[in-house]
Amino acid sequence: MGRPADFEDRIVQRRLRLVEQIPGFTGTDLSLLDIGCGNGASMFGLSSKMKYCLGLEITDEHLSEFNTFKEKNNISNCECKILDIEKNDPPMQFDRIISFEVIEHLEDEKGVEFYYKALKQEGVIAISVPNKWWIFETHGAKLPFLPWNRVPFFSWLPRSIHEKYANARIYTKKRIVELLEKYGFTKISVDYITAPMDVLPKGKFKEFVIKHLFNTDTTKIPFKSTSIFVVAKKL
């Protein structure tokens, strides 16, 4: 599913700020599930504000990094469990769920049903998926005769063409909201996350574009956004 975001990446900090702005999302009496937790960066960033946190991953590829960070920082309320959400039921229900850049990798979108089952009644979920209107294909694609797999504007092609070659699905606001509603969620809000520009090398050019073009956590301009951030509720 690709390399998870590093702890210091701007995208992680942006996601955390957006989550913390959701009224009542955090609380020391609340449980949190992170579906596709990777190295745990997002979950650990919220752990001090939650009672208990569980991260799910499909392989143990990042488990060592997860445990190292947990031990080094004396975090006692977080665990990671290896579980394929498309083949298993949730281990329990949670008050809150986060899941960043995961849904697009599911073999079948029906896997969103796991999210609904894992959330308590009146629970809130915050997810992100790649934005179709970002200039570059964020997850790459297997394109013939093109060794570089992040071809500009490839994601803008019709869905049938894109999904034939892309390494992951990609979403518009309408598509992801309709998907969540199909499996029982009620939308609270949907925003474009401003491109964090983490992939740019350090230097004056990166500093300039971040300061003048990509300095806010969300944007109204679809072409400046790498991901769509959706908050929804289970009623």
Coordinates of N, CA, C and O in Angstrom, one line a residue, residues 165-229:
Y165 N -5.2 1.3 -15.2 CA -3.7 1.4 -15.0 C -3.3 1.8 -13.6 O -2.1 1.6 -13.3
A166 N -4.1 2.5 -12.9 CA -3.7 3.2 -11.7 C -3.4 2.1 -10.6 O -4.0 1.1 -10.5
N167 N -2.5 2.5 -9.6 CA -2.2 1.6 -8.5 C -3.3 1.7 -7.4 O -3.3 0.8 -6.5
A168 N -4.1 2.7 -7.5 CA -5.2 2.9 -6.5 C -6.3 3.7 -7.1 O -6.1 4.4 -8.1
R169 N -7.5 3.5 -6.5 CA -8.6 4.4 -7.0 C -8.4 5.8 -6.6 O -7.5 6.1 -5.8
I170 N -9.2 6.7 -7.2 CA -9.1 8.1 -6.8 C -10.5 8.7 -6.8 O -11.4 8.1 -7.4
Y171 N -10.7 9.7 -6.0 CA -12.1 10.2 -5.7 C -12.3 11.7 -6.0 O -11.4 12.5 -5.8
T172 N -13.6 11.9 -6.3 CA -14.1 13.3 -6.2 C -14.8 13.4 -4.9 O -15.1 12.4 -4.3
K173 N -15.2 14.6 -4.5 CA -16.0 14.8 -3.3 C -17.3 14.0 -3.4 O -17.7 13.3 -2.5
K174 N -17.9 14.1 -4.5 CA -19.2 13.4 -4.7 C -19.1 11.9 -4.6 O -19.9 11.3 -3.9
R175 N -18.1 11.4 -5.2 CA -17.9 9.9 -5.2 C -17.7 9.4 -3.8 O -18.3 8.4 -3.3
I176 N -16.8 10.0 -3.0 CA -16.5 9.5 -1.7 C -17.6 9.7 -0.7 O -17.9 8.8 0.1
V177 N -18.3 10.8 -0.8 CA -19.5 11.0 0.1 C -20.6 10.0 -0.2 O -21.2 9.4 0.7
E178 N -20.8 9.8 -1.5 CA -21.9 8.8 -1.9 C -21.5 7.4 -1.4 O -22.3 6.6 -1.0
L179 N -20.2 7.1 -1.4 CA -19.7 5.8 -1.0 C -20.0 5.6 0.5 O -20.5 4.6 1.0
L180 N -19.6 6.6 1.3 CA -19.9 6.6 2.8 C -21.4 6.5 3.1 O -21.8 5.7 4.0
E181 N -22.2 7.3 2.4 CA -23.6 7.2 2.6 C -24.2 5.9 2.2 O -25.2 5.4 2.9
K182 N -23.7 5.3 1.2 CA -24.2 3.9 0.8 C -24.1 2.9 1.9 O -24.9 2.0 2.1
Y183 N -23.0 3.1 2.7 CA -22.8 2.1 3.8 C -23.3 2.7 5.2 O -22.9 2.1 6.2
G184 N -24.1 3.7 5.2 CA -24.9 4.1 6.4 C -24.4 5.3 7.1 O -25.0 5.8 8.0
F185 N -23.3 5.9 6.6 CA -22.8 7.1 7.3 C -23.5 8.4 6.9 O -24.1 8.4 5.8
T186 N -23.5 9.4 7.7 CA -24.1 10.7 7.4 C -23.0 11.7 7.4 O -22.2 11.9 8.4
K187 N -22.8 12.4 6.3 CA -21.8 13.4 6.1 C -21.9 14.5 7.1 O -23.0 15.1 7.2
I188 N -20.8 14.9 7.7 CA -20.8 16.2 8.5 C -20.1 17.3 7.7 O -20.6 18.4 7.6
S189 N -18.9 16.9 7.1 CA -18.2 17.9 6.4 C -17.3 17.3 5.4 O -16.9 16.1 5.5
V190 N -16.9 18.0 4.3 CA -15.9 17.5 3.3 C -15.1 18.6 2.8 O -15.6 19.7 2.5
D191 N -13.8 18.5 2.8 CA -12.9 19.5 2.5 C -11.7 19.0 1.6 O -11.4 17.8 1.7
Y192 N -11.1 19.9 0.9 CA -9.9 19.6 0.2 C -8.7 19.9 1.1 O -8.6 21.0 1.6
I193 N -7.8 18.9 1.3 CA -6.6 19.1 2.0 C -5.5 19.7 1.1 O -5.2 19.2 0.0
T194 N -5.0 20.8 1.4 CA -3.9 21.5 0.6 C -2.7 20.6 0.5 O -2.3 20.0 1.5
A195 N -2.1 20.5 -0.7 CA -0.9 19.7 -0.9 C 0.2 20.1 0.1 O 0.5 21.3 0.2
P196 N 0.7 19.1 0.8 CA 1.7 19.5 1.8 C 3.1 19.7 1.2 O 4.0 20.3 1.9
M197 N 3.3 19.3 0.0 CA 4.6 19.4 -0.7 C 5.7 18.7 0.0 O 6.9 19.1 -0.1
D198 N 5.4 17.6 0.7 CA 6.5 16.8 1.4 C 7.5 16.2 0.5 O 8.6 16.0 0.8
V199 N 7.1 16.0 -0.8 CA 7.9 15.3 -1.7 C 9.0 16.2 -2.3 O 10.0 15.7 -2.8
L200 N 8.9 17.5 -2.2 CA 9.9 18.5 -2.7 C 11.1 18.4 -1.8 O 11.0 18.3 -0.6
P201 N 12.3 18.5 -2.4 CA 13.5 18.6 -1.6 C 13.6 19.9 -0.8 O 13.0 20.9 -1.3
K202 N 14.3 19.8 0.3 CA 14.4 21.1 1.1 C 15.2 22.1 0.4 O 16.1 21.8 -0.4
G203 N 14.7 23.4 0.5 CA 15.4 24.4 -0.2 C 14.5 25.6 -0.3 O 13.4 25.7 0.2
K204 N 15.0 26.7 -0.9 CA 14.3 27.9 -1.0 C 13.0 27.8 -1.9 O 12.0 28.5 -1.6
F205 N 13.1 27.0 -2.9 CA 11.9 26.8 -3.8 C 10.7 26.2 -2.9 O 9.6 26.7 -3.0
K206 N 11.0 25.1 -2.2 CA 10.0 24.5 -1.3 C 9.5 25.5 -0.3 O 8.3 25.6 -0.1
E207 N 10.3 26.3 0.3 CA 9.9 27.3 1.3 C 9.0 28.3 0.6 O 8.0 28.7 1.2
F208 N 9.3 28.7 -0.6 CA 8.5 29.7 -1.3 C 7.1 29.2 -1.6 O 6.1 29.9 -1.3
V209 N 7.0 28.0 -2.2 CA 5.7 27.5 -2.6 C 4.8 27.2 -1.4 O 3.6 27.4 -1.4
I210 N 5.4 26.7 -0.3 CA 4.6 26.5 0.9 C 4.1 27.8 1.5 O 3.0 27.9 1.9
K211 N 5.0 28.8 1.5 CA 4.6 30.0 2.1 C 3.6 30.8 1.3 O 2.6 31.4 1.9
H212 N 3.7 30.7 0.0 CA 2.8 31.6 -0.8 C 1.7 30.9 -1.5 O 0.7 31.5 -1.9
L213 N 1.8 29.5 -1.7 CA 0.8 28.8 -2.5 C 0.1 27.7 -1.7 O -1.1 27.4 -1.9
F214 N 0.8 27.1 -0.8 CA 0.2 25.9 -0.1 C 0.4 26.0 1.4 O 0.7 25.1 2.1
N215 N 0.0 27.2 2.0 CA 0.2 27.5 3.4 C -0.9 27.2 4.3 O -0.8 27.3 5.5
T216 N -2.1 26.8 3.7 CA -3.3 26.6 4.6 C -3.5 25.1 4.6 O -3.1 24.3 3.7
D217 N -4.2 24.6 5.6 CA -4.5 23.2 5.8 C -5.6 22.7 4.8 O -5.5 21.6 4.3
T218 N -6.5 23.5 4.4 CA -7.5 23.2 3.4 C -7.6 24.3 2.4 O -7.1 25.4 2.6
T219 N -8.2 24.0 1.3 CA -8.3 24.9 0.2 C -9.6 24.8 -0.5 O -10.2 23.7 -0.5
K220 N -10.1 25.8 -1.2 CA -11.3 25.8 -2.0 C -11.0 25.4 -3.4 O -11.9 25.1 -4.2
I221 N -9.7 25.4 -3.8 CA -9.3 25.2 -5.1 C -8.9 23.7 -5.3 O -7.9 23.3 -4.7
P222 N -9.6 22.9 -6.0 CA -9.4 21.5 -6.2 C -8.0 21.1 -6.7 O -7.4 20.1 -6.2
F223 N -7.4 22.0 -7.5 CA -6.1 21.7 -8.2 C -4.9 21.9 -7.2 O -3.8 21.5 -7.5
K224 N -5.2 22.5 -6.0 CA -4.1 22.6 -5.0 C -4.2 21.6 -3.9 O -3.5 21.6 -2.9
S225 N -5.0 20.6 -4.1 CA -5.3 19.6 -3.1 C -4.9 18.2 -3.5 O -5.3 17.7 -4.6
T226 N -4.2 17.5 -2.6 CA -3.8 16.1 -2.9 C -4.9 15.1 -2.4 O -5.0 14.0 -2.9
S227 N -5.6 15.5 -1.3 CA -6.6 14.6 -0.7 C -7.9 15.3 -0.3 O -7.9 16.5 -0.2
I228 N -8.9 14.4 -0.2 CA -10.2 14.9 0.3 C -10.4 14.4 1.7 O -10.1 13.2 2.0
F229 N -10.8 15.3 2.6 CA -11.0 15.0 4.0 C -12.5 15.0 4.3 O -13.1 16.0 4.2

